Amino acid sequence: MNPIKMPEDINHPRRRFLSTAAMAITAAQFGMLSSANAEASSETATEIPPVKPGTNTSFSSMKQIDAGLLNVGYAEAGPADGPAVILLHGWPYDIYSFVDVAPLLASAGYHVIVPYLRGYGTTRFLSGETFRNGQPSAVAVDIVALMDALKIDKATLGGFDWGARTANIIAALWPERCKAMVSVSGYLIGGQEAGRTPLPPSAELQWWYQFYFATERGQAGYDKYRHDFAKLIWQLASPKWNFDAATFDRSAASFANPDHVAVVIHNYRWRLDLAKGESKYDDLETRLAAGPVISVPTITLEGDANGAPHPDAASYAKKFSGKYAHRQIKGGVGHNLPQEAPQAFAEAVVEVAAEA
């Protein structure tokens, strides 16, 4: 067969997904998949219809459920008996990053769950005594607890920023719960040891807000100006995304959560080893600090205009030992890739789920 090259336009109606057979052949030959070079068989996965970003402004169903330490707020779409997909947002974003992705996946027959992480939206701690911990392993445990509460044994996970880190951790530590994964900006597992390592000045400059959060002034400033702060991060992280006020305000409402500031500040202070975590997560953090390889089928995505710090794809390709592909999404796509390029993200989810 002749190689089939996908159109670069992320909304092209004829974009197809690579078949299972073609992916297996390419993985065996090259150790990783390539959407530009793999061959296609006569069988293709469900085609995702074109969608203009910003088409949807709400979710069809919002629910709450007790799960682990939390009462979790989440959006739900698609048939309850469909293959499960859990979509995970980052900071300073929320579930509306997936407001166009969720109906696309639902129309393809997937059971889609989009939870507010701890400290966002309608998710609340069940006890006022619980430490408002933002360390990555704790967030991952939240999602496993949510899966247990929803009686989901195994799901395809997709995310960006905090959400990608959370998906990475679950895929690495509990691969039996992760069918496949879509991760924006690649392999994001780290630990406090890595946070102690100085970076070149230009790289440190990009992390300015983490140093700001390390101070009491920074915590007070974020609390007072969280709306303006988040909007600035959106602009810096996605410099070519012309989002409107209504789009931003829908997500900004999530930051009014009473635990938001505490969780966010702890997350970034923990990363820099300026705040302690909880001892019950020590074993998980030890395993994560070793940089575990992820064995589940994975597609990593990167926008061509991501203004947030992110590693080069070549630097993490060997961290994925299963079927793997990386693709860059063109068209001025920034850090909030699912919301800026929902069709490309949904296509990646369907493709990788079909490979598992």
Tab-separated table of C-alpha atoms in Angstrom, residues 52-58 93-94 96 99-100 227 230-232 234-235 238-253 255 336 339-340:
chain	number	residue	atom	x	y	z
A	52	LYS	CA	-15.374	24.628	15.061
A	53	PRO	CA	-13.732	25.367	18.433
A	54	GLY	CA	-16.233	27.139	20.655
A	55	THR	CA	-19.257	25.454	19.121
A	56	ASN	CA	-20.472	24.234	22.518
A	57	THR	CA	-20.839	26.347	25.628
A	58	SER	CA	-22.231	23.823	28.109
A	93	TYR	CA	-8.336	25.832	33.345
A	94	ASP	CA	-11.276	23.568	34.070
A	96	TYR	CA	-14.654	23.571	29.765
A	99	VAL	CA	-16.635	21.250	26.127
A	100	ASP	CA	-16.254	20.522	22.398
A	227	HIS	CA	-9.316	36.095	37.677
A	230	ALA	CA	-5.512	33.161	35.195
A	231	LYS	CA	-6.338	35.324	32.190
A	232	LEU	CA	-2.695	36.393	31.926
A	234	TRP	CA	-4.057	31.890	29.268
A	235	GLN	CA	-2.636	34.689	27.113
A	238	SER	CA	-1.687	30.326	24.140
A	239	PRO	CA	-0.438	33.533	22.470
A	240	LYS	CA	-2.345	32.917	19.226
A	241	TRP	CA	-5.653	31.861	20.768
A	242	ASN	CA	-8.170	34.699	20.514
A	243	PHE	CA	-10.566	33.499	23.200
A	244	ASP	CA	-13.431	35.798	24.088
A	245	ALA	CA	-14.548	37.012	27.507
A	246	ALA	CA	-17.429	34.537	27.727
A	247	THR	CA	-15.111	31.582	27.086
A	248	PHE	CA	-12.704	32.685	29.785
A	249	ASP	CA	-15.393	33.578	32.301
A	250	ARG	CA	-17.006	30.133	32.052
A	251	SER	CA	-13.771	28.573	33.278
A	252	ALA	CA	-12.825	31.380	35.669
A	253	ALA	CA	-15.951	30.633	37.704
A	255	PHE	CA	-11.528	29.271	40.580
A	336	ASN	CA	-4.961	24.475	26.081
A	339	GLN	CA	-10.202	23.586	23.679
A	340	GLU	CA	-8.185	25.157	20.869
